[in-house]
PDB file of C-alpha atoms in Angstrom:
ATOM      1  CA  MET A  10      56.262 118.901 122.294  1.00  0.00           C
ATOM      2  CA  THR A  11      58.845 117.802 124.855  1.00  0.00           C
ATOM      3  CA  GLU A  12      61.682 116.587 122.598  1.00  0.00           C
ATOM      4  CA  ILE A  13      63.197 117.814 119.358  1.00  0.00           C
ATOM      5  CA  LYS A  14      65.852 116.544 116.951  1.00  0.00           C
ATOM      6  CA  ILE A  15      67.658 119.147 114.904  1.00  0.00           C
ATOM      7  CA  PHE A  16      70.265 119.528 112.168  1.00  0.00           C
ATOM      8  CA  CYS A  17      72.937 122.155 112.829  1.00  0.00           C
ATOM      9  CA  PRO A  18      74.782 123.000 109.590  1.00  0.00           C
ATOM     10  CA  ALA A  19      78.443 123.739 109.007  1.00  0.00           C
ATOM     11  CA  THR A  20      79.392 127.248 107.931  1.00  0.00           C
ATOM     12  CA  ILE A  21      82.173 129.188 106.238  1.00  0.00           C
ATOM     13  CA  ALA A  22      83.067 132.461 107.943  1.00  0.00           C
ATOM     14  CA  ASN A  23      84.985 135.555 106.835  1.00  0.00           C
ATOM     15  CA  LEU A  24      84.827 134.771 103.083  1.00  0.00           C
ATOM     16  CA  ASN A  25      88.165 136.504 102.502  1.00  0.00           C
ATOM     17  CA  CYS A  26      87.175 140.159 102.774  1.00  0.00           C
ATOM     18  CA  GLY A  27      84.557 139.893 105.539  1.00  0.00           C
ATOM     19  CA  PHE A  28      86.523 139.080 108.691  1.00  0.00           C
ATOM     20  CA  ASP A  29      84.085 138.599 111.607  1.00  0.00           C
ATOM     21  CA  VAL A  30      81.156 139.998 109.600  1.00  0.00           C
ATOM     22  CA  LEU A  31      80.428 137.590 106.699  1.00  0.00           C
ATOM     23  CA  GLY A  32      79.459 133.939 106.610  1.00  0.00           C
ATOM     24  CA  LEU A  33      77.534 131.351 104.627  1.00  0.00           C
ATOM     25  CA  CYS A  34      75.648 128.168 105.455  1.00  0.00           C
ATOM     26  CA  LEU A  35      76.478 124.783 103.919  1.00  0.00           C
ATOM     27  CA  GLU A  36      74.062 122.024 102.941  1.00  0.00           C
ATOM     28  CA  GLY A  37      74.459 118.413 104.045  1.00  0.00           C
ATOM     29  CA  ILE A  38      77.428 118.988 106.364  1.00  0.00           C
ATOM     30  CA  GLY A  39      76.539 119.401 110.010  1.00  0.00           C
ATOM     31  CA  ASP A  40      75.833 118.052 113.485  1.00  0.00           C
ATOM     32  CA  GLU A  41      72.684 116.599 114.982  1.00  0.00           C
ATOM     33  CA  MET A  42      71.315 117.378 118.415  1.00  0.00           C
ATOM     34  CA  ILE A  43      68.444 116.094 120.533  1.00  0.00           C
ATOM     35  CA  ILE A  44      67.042 118.508 123.084  1.00  0.00           C
ATOM     36  CA  ARG A  45      64.529 117.390 125.684  1.00  0.00           C
ATOM     37  CA  LYS A  46      62.361 119.381 128.097  1.00  0.00           C
ATOM     38  CA  VAL A  47      62.627 118.125 131.711  1.00  0.00           C
ATOM     39  CA  ALA A  48      61.167 119.159 135.042  1.00  0.00           C
ATOM     40  CA  GLU A  49      64.483 120.051 136.702  1.00  0.00           C
ATOM     41  CA  LYS A  50      65.544 123.608 135.926  1.00  0.00           C
ATOM     42  CA  GLY A  51      68.834 124.343 134.181  1.00  0.00           C
ATOM     43  CA  ILE A  52      70.677 122.629 131.351  1.00  0.00           C
ATOM     44  CA  ARG A  53      72.412 119.273 131.435  1.00  0.00           C
ATOM     45  CA  ILE A  54      74.489 117.795 128.615  1.00  0.00           C
ATOM     46  CA  ILE A  55      73.976 114.049 128.837  1.00  0.00           C
ATOM     47  CA  GLN A  56      75.472 112.694 125.612  1.00  0.00           C
ATOM     48  CA  ILE A  57      78.289 113.683 123.245  1.00  0.00           C
ATOM     49  CA  THR A  58      79.545 111.554 120.377  1.00  0.00           C
ATOM     50  CA  GLY A  59      82.139 112.297 117.692  1.00  0.00           C
ATOM     51  CA  ALA A  60      84.270 114.660 119.780  1.00  0.00           C
ATOM     52  CA  ASP A  61      85.989 114.886 123.149  1.00  0.00           C
ATOM     53  CA  LEU A  62      84.106 117.853 124.592  1.00  0.00           C
ATOM     54  CA  PRO A  63      83.261 118.812 128.196  1.00  0.00           C
ATOM     55  CA  PHE A  64      79.935 117.782 129.671  1.00  0.00           C
ATOM     56  CA  GLU A  65      80.018 120.624 132.226  1.00  0.00           C
ATOM     57  CA  THR A  66      77.397 123.156 131.171  1.00  0.00           C
ATOM     58  CA  GLU A  67      79.602 126.182 131.828  1.00  0.00           C
ATOM     59  CA  LYS A  68      82.468 124.736 129.735  1.00  0.00           C
ATOM     60  CA  ASN A  69      80.428 123.637 126.712  1.00  0.00           C
ATOM     61  CA  VAL A  70      79.375 126.121 124.011  1.00  0.00           C
ATOM     62  CA  ALA A  71      75.903 124.575 123.785  1.00  0.00           C
ATOM     63  CA  GLY A  72      75.450 124.808 127.535  1.00  0.00           C
ATOM     64  CA  VAL A  73      76.627 128.418 127.780  1.00  0.00           C
ATOM     65  CA  ALA A  74      74.453 129.536 124.859  1.00  0.00           C
ATOM     66  CA  GLY A  75      71.447 127.677 126.232  1.00  0.00           C
ATOM     67  CA  VAL A  76      71.850 129.200 129.702  1.00  0.00           C
ATOM     68  CA  ALA A  77      72.058 132.677 128.143  1.00  0.00           C
ATOM     69  CA  LEU A  78      68.700 132.090 126.467  1.00  0.00           C
ATOM     70  CA  LEU A  79      67.097 130.629 129.597  1.00  0.00           C
ATOM     71  CA  ASN A  80      68.247 133.612 131.646  1.00  0.00           C
ATOM     72  CA  ALA A  81      66.207 135.826 129.331  1.00  0.00           C
ATOM     73  CA  THR A  82      63.012 133.818 129.916  1.00  0.00           C
ATOM     74  CA  ASN A  83      60.800 132.801 132.797  1.00  0.00           C
ATOM     75  CA  SER A  84      60.979 129.106 131.975  1.00  0.00           C
ATOM     76  CA  GLU A  85      59.829 126.717 134.684  1.00  0.00           C
ATOM     77  CA  PHE A  86      61.526 123.853 132.859  1.00  0.00           C
ATOM     78  CA  GLY A  87      65.037 122.588 132.271  1.00  0.00           C
ATOM     79  CA  PHE A  88      66.598 120.885 129.273  1.00  0.00           C
ATOM     80  CA  GLU A  89      68.756 117.875 128.474  1.00  0.00           C
ATOM     81  CA  ILE A  90      71.012 118.056 125.429  1.00  0.00           C
ATOM     82  CA  GLU A  91      72.497 115.252 123.332  1.00  0.00           C
ATOM     83  CA  ILE A  92      75.182 116.314 120.836  1.00  0.00           C
ATOM     84  CA  TYR A  93      76.182 114.161 117.875  1.00  0.00           C
ATOM     85  CA  LYS A  94      79.229 115.877 116.394  1.00  0.00           C
ATOM     86  CA  LYS A  95      79.991 115.384 112.721  1.00  0.00           C
ATOM     87  CA  ILE A  96      81.867 118.657 112.280  1.00  0.00           C
ATOM     88  CA  LYS A  97      85.344 118.166 113.706  1.00  0.00           C
ATOM     89  CA  ALA A  98      86.410 120.641 116.379  1.00  0.00           C
ATOM     90  CA  GLY A  99      88.972 123.113 115.106  1.00  0.00           C
ATOM     91  CA  SER A 100      88.126 122.380 111.476  1.00  0.00           C
ATOM     92  CA  GLY A 101      87.283 125.955 110.533  1.00  0.00           C
ATOM     93  CA  ILE A 102      83.747 125.206 109.355  1.00  0.00           C
ATOM     94  CA  GLY A 103      81.831 126.220 112.449  1.00  0.00           C
ATOM     95  CA  SER A 104      81.943 123.260 114.820  1.00  0.00           C
ATOM     96  CA  SER A 105      81.420 125.353 117.945  1.00  0.00           C
ATOM     97  CA  SER A 106      78.813 127.569 116.316  1.00  0.00           C
ATOM     98  CA  ALA A 107      76.761 124.538 115.250  1.00  0.00           C
ATOM     99  CA  SER A 108      76.508 123.457 118.889  1.00  0.00           C
ATOM    100  CA  ALA A 109      75.707 126.958 120.133  1.00  0.00           C
ATOM    101  CA  ALA A 110      73.143 127.628 117.411  1.00  0.00           C
ATOM    102  CA  GLY A 111      71.572 124.199 117.776  1.00  0.00           C
ATOM    103  CA  ALA A 112      71.121 124.604 121.514  1.00  0.00           C
ATOM    104  CA  VAL A 113      69.350 127.956 121.330  1.00  0.00           C
ATOM    105  CA  PHE A 114      67.253 126.921 118.318  1.00  0.00           C
ATOM    106  CA  GLY A 115      66.043 123.725 119.986  1.00  0.00           C
ATOM    107  CA  ILE A 116      65.331 125.282 123.378  1.00  0.00           C
ATOM    108  CA  ASN A 117      63.485 128.153 121.681  1.00  0.00           C
ATOM    109  CA  GLU A 118      61.291 125.697 119.774  1.00  0.00           C
ATOM    110  CA  LEU A 119      60.417 123.770 122.951  1.00  0.00           C
ATOM    111  CA  LEU A 120      59.540 127.041 124.706  1.00  0.00           C
ATOM    112  CA  GLY A 121      57.098 127.967 121.937  1.00  0.00           C
ATOM    113  CA  ARG A 122      59.419 130.296 119.977  1.00  0.00           C
ATOM    114  CA  PRO A 123      59.600 133.348 122.230  1.00  0.00           C
ATOM    115  CA  PHE A 124      62.497 134.621 120.108  1.00  0.00           C
ATOM    116  CA  THR A 125      62.976 135.023 116.360  1.00  0.00           C
ATOM    117  CA  LYS A 126      65.920 133.382 114.625  1.00  0.00           C
ATOM    118  CA  HIS A 127      67.583 136.781 114.352  1.00  0.00           C
ATOM    119  CA  GLU A 128      67.228 137.257 118.112  1.00  0.00           C
ATOM    120  CA  LEU A 129      68.713 133.815 118.762  1.00  0.00           C
ATOM    121  CA  VAL A 130      72.011 134.957 117.216  1.00  0.00           C
ATOM    122  CA  TYR A 131      72.694 137.072 120.309  1.00  0.00           C
ATOM    123  CA  PHE A 132      72.424 134.072 122.651  1.00  0.00           C
ATOM    124  CA  ALA A 133      74.425 131.762 120.386  1.00  0.00           C
ATOM    125  CA  MET A 134      77.265 134.301 120.375  1.00  0.00           C
ATOM    126  CA  LYS A 135      77.636 133.811 124.134  1.00  0.00           C
ATOM    127  CA  GLY A 136      78.617 130.201 123.509  1.00  0.00           C
ATOM    128  CA  GLU A 137      81.305 131.224 121.026  1.00  0.00           C
ATOM    129  CA  VAL A 138      83.227 132.880 123.850  1.00  0.00           C
ATOM    130  CA  VAL A 139      84.030 129.411 125.221  1.00  0.00           C
ATOM    131  CA  ALA A 140      85.619 128.360 121.930  1.00  0.00           C
ATOM    132  CA  SER A 141      87.398 131.507 120.808  1.00  0.00           C
ATOM    133  CA  GLY A 142      87.459 133.938 123.690  1.00  0.00           C
ATOM    134  CA  SER A 143      85.273 136.491 121.936  1.00  0.00           C
ATOM    135  CA  GLU A 144      81.667 137.007 120.884  1.00  0.00           C
ATOM    136  CA  HIS A 145      81.371 136.888 117.112  1.00  0.00           C
ATOM    137  CA  ALA A 146      78.411 136.076 114.897  1.00  0.00           C
ATOM    138  CA  ASP A 147      79.944 135.316 111.509  1.00  0.00           C
ATOM    139  CA  ASN A 148      79.359 131.564 112.022  1.00  0.00           C
ATOM    140  CA  VAL A 149      76.305 131.421 114.286  1.00  0.00           C
ATOM    141  CA  ALA A 150      74.340 133.883 112.129  1.00  0.00           C
ATOM    142  CA  PRO A 151      74.459 131.831 108.895  1.00  0.00           C
ATOM    143  CA  CYS A 152      74.054 128.619 110.908  1.00  0.00           C
ATOM    144  CA  LEU A 153      70.752 129.876 112.298  1.00  0.00           C
ATOM    145  CA  LEU A 154      69.462 131.920 109.367  1.00  0.00           C
ATOM    146  CA  GLY A 155      70.902 130.103 106.337  1.00  0.00           C
ATOM    147  CA  GLY A 156      72.291 131.621 103.142  1.00  0.00           C
ATOM    148  CA  PHE A 157      74.836 134.418 103.353  1.00  0.00           C
ATOM    149  CA  THR A 158      74.746 136.709 106.369  1.00  0.00           C
ATOM    150  CA  LEU A 159      76.318 140.104 107.014  1.00  0.00           C
ATOM    151  CA  VAL A 160      76.887 141.330 110.560  1.00  0.00           C
ATOM    152  CA  ARG A 161      76.571 145.078 110.006  1.00  0.00           C
ATOM    153  CA  GLY A 162      77.289 145.869 113.630  1.00  0.00           C
ATOM    154  CA  TYR A 163      77.645 144.357 117.089  1.00  0.00           C
ATOM    155  CA  ASN A 164      76.491 147.225 119.293  1.00  0.00           C
ATOM    156  CA  PRO A 165      73.613 146.784 118.864  1.00  0.00           C
ATOM    157  CA  LEU A 166      73.703 143.465 117.010  1.00  0.00           C
ATOM    158  CA  ASP A 167      72.482 143.981 113.441  1.00  0.00           C
ATOM    159  CA  VAL A 168      72.457 140.940 111.125  1.00  0.00           C
ATOM    160  CA  ILE A 169      71.263 140.979 107.506  1.00  0.00           C
ATOM    161  CA  LYS A 170      70.465 137.786 105.613  1.00  0.00           C
ATOM    162  CA  ILE A 171      71.355 137.753 101.929  1.00  0.00           C
ATOM    163  CA  GLU A 172      69.700 135.239  99.612  1.00  0.00           C
ATOM    164  CA  SER A 173      72.193 132.915  97.957  1.00  0.00           C
ATOM    165  CA  PRO A 174      72.778 133.143  94.187  1.00  0.00           C
ATOM    166  CA  SER A 175      71.302 129.916  92.824  1.00  0.00           C
ATOM    167  CA  GLU A 176      74.407 128.554  91.100  1.00  0.00           C
ATOM    168  CA  ILE A 177      76.897 129.028  93.944  1.00  0.00           C
ATOM    169  CA  TYR A 178      78.625 125.874  95.170  1.00  0.00           C
ATOM    170  CA  ALA A 179      81.226 125.660  97.911  1.00  0.00           C
ATOM    171  CA  VAL A 180      84.186 123.306  97.987  1.00  0.00           C
ATOM    172  CA  VAL A 181      85.799 122.751 101.380  1.00  0.00           C
ATOM    173  CA  LEU A 182      89.095 120.926 101.889  1.00  0.00           C
ATOM    174  CA  HIS A 183      89.534 119.975 105.538  1.00  0.00           C
ATOM    175  CA  PRO A 184      93.059 118.871 106.530  1.00  0.00           C
ATOM    176  CA  HIS A 185      93.204 116.566 109.545  1.00  0.00           C
ATOM    177  CA  ILE A 186      95.141 119.053 111.613  1.00  0.00           C
ATOM    178  CA  GLU A 187      93.767 121.437 114.224  1.00  0.00           C
ATOM    179  CA  VAL A 188      94.123 125.189 114.233  1.00  0.00           C
ATOM    180  CA  LYS A 189      92.447 126.626 117.321  1.00  0.00           C
ATOM    181  CA  THR A 190      90.506 129.822 116.789  1.00  0.00           C
ATOM    182  CA  SER A 191      92.268 131.435 119.741  1.00  0.00           C
ATOM    183  CA  ASP A 192      95.690 130.627 118.232  1.00  0.00           C
ATOM    184  CA  SER A 193      94.627 131.815 114.800  1.00  0.00           C
ATOM    185  CA  ARG A 194      93.457 135.122 116.233  1.00  0.00           C
ATOM    186  CA  ALA A 195      96.735 135.555 118.121  1.00  0.00           C
ATOM    187  CA  VAL A 196      98.721 135.974 114.865  1.00  0.00           C
ATOM    188  CA  LEU A 197      96.631 138.958 113.746  1.00  0.00           C
ATOM    189  CA  SER A 198      97.787 142.538 114.133  1.00  0.00           C
ATOM    190  CA  PRO A 199      95.389 144.808 116.056  1.00  0.00           C
ATOM    191  CA  THR A 200      95.962 147.588 113.503  1.00  0.00           C
ATOM    192  CA  VAL A 201      96.027 147.733 109.698  1.00  0.00           C
ATOM    193  CA  SER A 202      97.265 150.289 107.212  1.00  0.00           C
ATOM    194  CA  LEU A 203      94.812 152.705 105.621  1.00  0.00           C
ATOM    195  CA  LYS A 204      95.750 151.348 102.171  1.00  0.00           C
ATOM    196  CA  SER A 205      94.861 147.786 103.201  1.00  0.00           C
ATOM    197  CA  ALA A 206      91.640 148.927 104.844  1.00  0.00           C
ATOM    198  CA  ILE A 207      90.515 150.737 101.694  1.00  0.00           C
ATOM    199  CA  THR A 208      91.222 147.654  99.591  1.00  0.00           C
ATOM    200  CA  GLN A 209      89.382 145.403 102.044  1.00  0.00           C
ATOM    201  CA  TRP A 210      86.216 147.448 102.379  1.00  0.00           C
ATOM    202  CA  GLY A 211      86.107 147.911  98.611  1.00  0.00           C
ATOM    203  CA  ASN A 212      86.162 144.135  98.222  1.00  0.00           C
ATOM    204  CA  LEU A 213      83.525 143.694 100.921  1.00  0.00           C
ATOM    205  CA  GLY A 214      81.206 146.169  99.217  1.00  0.00           C
ATOM    206  CA  GLY A 215      81.857 144.501  95.859  1.00  0.00           C
ATOM    207  CA  LEU A 216      81.061 141.055  97.226  1.00  0.00           C
ATOM    208  CA  ILE A 217      77.768 142.188  98.762  1.00  0.00           C
ATOM    209  CA  ALA A 218      76.832 143.933  95.506  1.00  0.00           C
ATOM    210  CA  GLY A 219      77.730 140.806  93.539  1.00  0.00           C
ATOM    211  CA  LEU A 220      75.548 138.608  95.749  1.00  0.00           C
ATOM    212  CA  TYR A 221      72.537 140.908  95.406  1.00  0.00           C
ATOM    213  CA  THR A 222      72.887 141.244  91.623  1.00  0.00           C
ATOM    214  CA  ASN A 223      73.949 137.628  90.888  1.00  0.00           C
ATOM    215  CA  ASP A 224      77.093 139.016  89.256  1.00  0.00           C
ATOM    216  CA  TYR A 225      79.443 136.049  89.501  1.00  0.00           C
ATOM    217  CA  GLN A 226      82.389 137.896  87.971  1.00  0.00           C
ATOM    218  CA  LEU A 227      82.057 140.655  90.563  1.00  0.00           C
ATOM    219  CA  ILE A 228      81.829 138.038  93.314  1.00  0.00           C
ATOM    220  CA  GLY A 229      85.070 136.512  92.048  1.00  0.00           C
ATOM    221  CA  ARG A 230      86.908 139.843  91.820  1.00  0.00           C
ATOM    222  CA  SER A 231      85.852 140.694  95.358  1.00  0.00           C
ATOM    223  CA  LEU A 232      86.951 137.463  97.067  1.00  0.00           C
ATOM    224  CA  GLN A 233      90.325 138.938  98.046  1.00  0.00           C
ATOM    225  CA  ASP A 234      91.839 139.299 101.507  1.00  0.00           C
ATOM    226  CA  VAL A 235      94.822 141.593 102.034  1.00  0.00           C
ATOM    227  CA  ILE A 236      94.677 141.672 105.848  1.00  0.00           C
ATOM    228  CA  VAL A 237      93.942 138.321 107.513  1.00  0.00           C
ATOM    229  CA  GLU A 238      94.991 135.684 104.968  1.00  0.00           C
ATOM    230  CA  PRO A 239      98.622 136.872 104.708  1.00  0.00           C
ATOM    231  CA  ALA A 240      98.985 136.541 108.495  1.00  0.00           C
ATOM    232  CA  ARG A 241      97.324 133.136 108.789  1.00  0.00           C
ATOM    233  CA  LYS A 242      98.172 131.164 105.669  1.00  0.00           C
ATOM    234  CA  HIS A 243     101.476 129.847 107.068  1.00  0.00           C
ATOM    235  CA  LEU A 244      99.412 127.844 109.588  1.00  0.00           C
ATOM    236  CA  ILE A 245      98.031 125.700 106.731  1.00  0.00           C
ATOM    237  CA  PRO A 246     100.476 123.484 104.804  1.00  0.00           C
ATOM    238  CA  ASN A 247     100.373 123.976 101.006  1.00  0.00           C
ATOM    239  CA  PHE A 248      97.767 126.729 101.263  1.00  0.00           C
ATOM    240  CA  ASP A 249      99.139 128.797  98.382  1.00  0.00           C
ATOM    241  CA  LYS A 250      99.286 125.813  96.029  1.00  0.00           C
ATOM    242  CA  VAL A 251      95.761 124.663  96.919  1.00  0.00           C
ATOM    243  CA  LYS A 252      94.397 128.160  96.320  1.00  0.00           C
ATOM    244  CA  GLU A 253      96.283 128.506  93.048  1.00  0.00           C
ATOM    245  CA  ASN A 254      94.936 125.156  91.810  1.00  0.00           C
ATOM    246  CA  ALA A 255      91.387 126.148  92.761  1.00  0.00           C
ATOM    247  CA  LEU A 256      91.563 129.409  90.819  1.00  0.00           C
ATOM    248  CA  GLN A 257      93.175 127.769  87.781  1.00  0.00           C
ATOM    249  CA  SER A 258      90.360 125.199  87.754  1.00  0.00           C
ATOM    250  CA  GLY A 259      87.702 127.888  87.539  1.00  0.00           C
ATOM    251  CA  ALA A 260      86.853 128.815  91.136  1.00  0.00           C
ATOM    252  CA  LEU A 261      85.443 132.299  91.627  1.00  0.00           C
ATOM    253  CA  GLY A 262      87.689 132.676  94.650  1.00  0.00           C
ATOM    254  CA  ALA A 263      89.331 130.694  97.429  1.00  0.00           C
ATOM    255  CA  GLY A 264      90.635 131.331 100.909  1.00  0.00           C
ATOM    256  CA  ILE A 265      90.789 130.249 104.535  1.00  0.00           C
ATOM    257  CA  SER A 266      87.511 129.048 106.009  1.00  0.00           C
ATOM    258  CA  GLY A 267      87.029 130.777 109.336  1.00  0.00           C
ATOM    259  CA  ALA A 268      90.145 130.409 111.462  1.00  0.00           C
ATOM    260  CA  GLY A 269      91.349 127.448 109.382  1.00  0.00           C
ATOM    261  CA  PRO A 270      92.718 124.942 108.678  1.00  0.00           C
ATOM    262  CA  SER A 271      89.964 124.277 106.138  1.00  0.00           C
ATOM    263  CA  ILE A 272      90.358 125.926 102.733  1.00  0.00           C
ATOM    264  CA  PHE A 273      87.255 126.901 100.787  1.00  0.00           C
ATOM    265  CA  ALA A 274      86.497 127.788  97.199  1.00  0.00           C
ATOM    266  CA  LEU A 275      83.300 129.254  95.767  1.00  0.00           C
ATOM    267  CA  CYS A 276      82.291 128.107  92.295  1.00  0.00           C
ATOM    268  CA  LYS A 277      79.581 128.773  89.748  1.00  0.00           C
ATOM    269  CA  GLY A 278      77.833 125.449  89.155  1.00  0.00           C
ATOM    270  CA  LYS A 279      78.425 121.858  90.193  1.00  0.00           C
ATOM    271  CA  ILE A 280      80.569 120.896  87.186  1.00  0.00           C
ATOM    272  CA  ILE A 281      83.170 123.535  88.002  1.00  0.00           C
ATOM    273  CA  ALA A 282      82.943 122.655  91.710  1.00  0.00           C
ATOM    274  CA  ASN A 283      83.777 119.020  90.947  1.00  0.00           C
ATOM    275  CA  SER A 284      86.786 120.076  88.876  1.00  0.00           C
ATOM    276  CA  VAL A 285      87.960 122.476  91.588  1.00  0.00           C
ATOM    277  CA  ALA A 286      87.603 119.801  94.281  1.00  0.00           C
ATOM    278  CA  LYS A 287      89.795 117.402  92.290  1.00  0.00           C
ATOM    279  CA  SER A 288      92.411 120.080  91.681  1.00  0.00           C
ATOM    280  CA  MET A 289      92.515 121.127  95.345  1.00  0.00           C
ATOM    281  CA  SER A 290      92.815 117.497  96.417  1.00  0.00           C
ATOM    282  CA  ASN A 291      95.743 116.935  94.061  1.00  0.00           C
ATOM    283  CA  ALA A 292      97.555 119.935  95.521  1.00  0.00           C
ATOM    284  CA  TYR A 293      97.035 118.895  99.133  1.00  0.00           C
ATOM    285  CA  ALA A 294      97.972 115.267  98.548  1.00  0.00           C
ATOM    286  CA  ASP A 295     101.611 116.419  98.370  1.00  0.00           C
ATOM    287  CA  THR A 296     101.575 117.122 102.116  1.00  0.00           C
ATOM    288  CA  ASN A 297     100.826 113.485 103.046  1.00  0.00           C
ATOM    289  CA  ILE A 298      98.372 114.897 105.614  1.00  0.00           C
ATOM    290  CA  PRO A 299      94.969 113.138 105.547  1.00  0.00           C
ATOM    291  CA  PHE A 300      92.087 115.370 104.521  1.00  0.00           C
ATOM    292  CA  ASP A 301      88.405 115.406 103.623  1.00  0.00           C
ATOM    293  CA  ILE A 302      86.887 117.196 100.655  1.00  0.00           C
ATOM    294  CA  HIS A 303      83.286 118.412 100.576  1.00  0.00           C
ATOM    295  CA  ILE A 304      81.199 119.814  97.724  1.00  0.00           C
ATOM    296  CA  SER A 305      78.087 121.585  98.900  1.00  0.00           C
ATOM    297  CA  LYS A 306      75.269 123.742  97.683  1.00  0.00           C
ATOM    298  CA  LEU A 307      74.358 126.578  99.980  1.00  0.00           C
ATOM    299  CA  ASN A 308      71.726 125.974 102.644  1.00  0.00           C
ATOM    300  CA  ASP A 309      69.183 128.790 102.645  1.00  0.00           C
ATOM    301  CA  GLU A 310      67.207 127.457 105.634  1.00  0.00           C
ATOM    302  CA  GLY A 311      69.853 127.146 108.359  1.00  0.00           C
ATOM    303  CA  THR A 312      69.293 125.134 111.551  1.00  0.00           C
ATOM    304  CA  LYS A 313      66.156 123.034 111.224  1.00  0.00           C
ATOM    305  CA  ILE A 314      64.039 120.279 112.765  1.00  0.00           C
ATOM    306  CA  ILE A 315      64.595 116.765 111.440  1.00  0.00           C
ATOM    307  CA  THR A 316      62.289 113.814 111.933  1.00  0.00           C
ATOM    308  CA  ASN A 317      64.348 110.740 111.003  1.00  0.00           C
TER     309      ASN A 317
END
């Protein structure tokens, strides 16, 4: 095999109480990439559509992640990468992580899978530095592994995949504004109060327990963020109203997707998800800012090969 076409799914990171450690993988929303083995060593990005992104390998998240993987191998080959972006940059649903994860997944496949998907997370994180200035796995882990993922620790990297409760649906409202991850991180305080920390880790533990036991009420009670959301929500017009509408329409919980500006809601079942999507759309329409709305089941497979 000398060429591979792959689907790189969108993701929701943080999930309210899990800043930089929790994420989930979406179904049907994502980028496509073609990766080709060539004789010349190194990585070249030869095609990008759907976004104005750099072609220079060292400035592109896919290139940086791919080089990190190649540096850990004895490959005698190089690779060409084509990127077909369908996740808008700065949308808050893992645009950069899709490129980073897709690059390492595709190169790994063409090399005969020297690394597991869990091991690929480490290399994909290197690409995230280009986008956000820091290595974090809360998007690249679910993008590669699928389902929900928990990053238990970074030194050493320890990622746990959690199977998705079968009735969970995600609604994502994506305003057509950009909030850069680096800017969104700049508004956060480096310290938090002990009271807030206790509340946050209680919610995180409750959410993980709810996922493992399929306890949807516990999941809903735990989707609370007392640390990051209060600092970031002013960056998203009408955030409070959109969240309020989502909860009143039956969402288990709602919050900021990743660094924003997308707003997500988790719901039990498609019927409730459709109602929540309509309610969130009605609330955001007041801003006169264009937006997209997505309803998605969770993707338990993650990044995958496609043939069409």
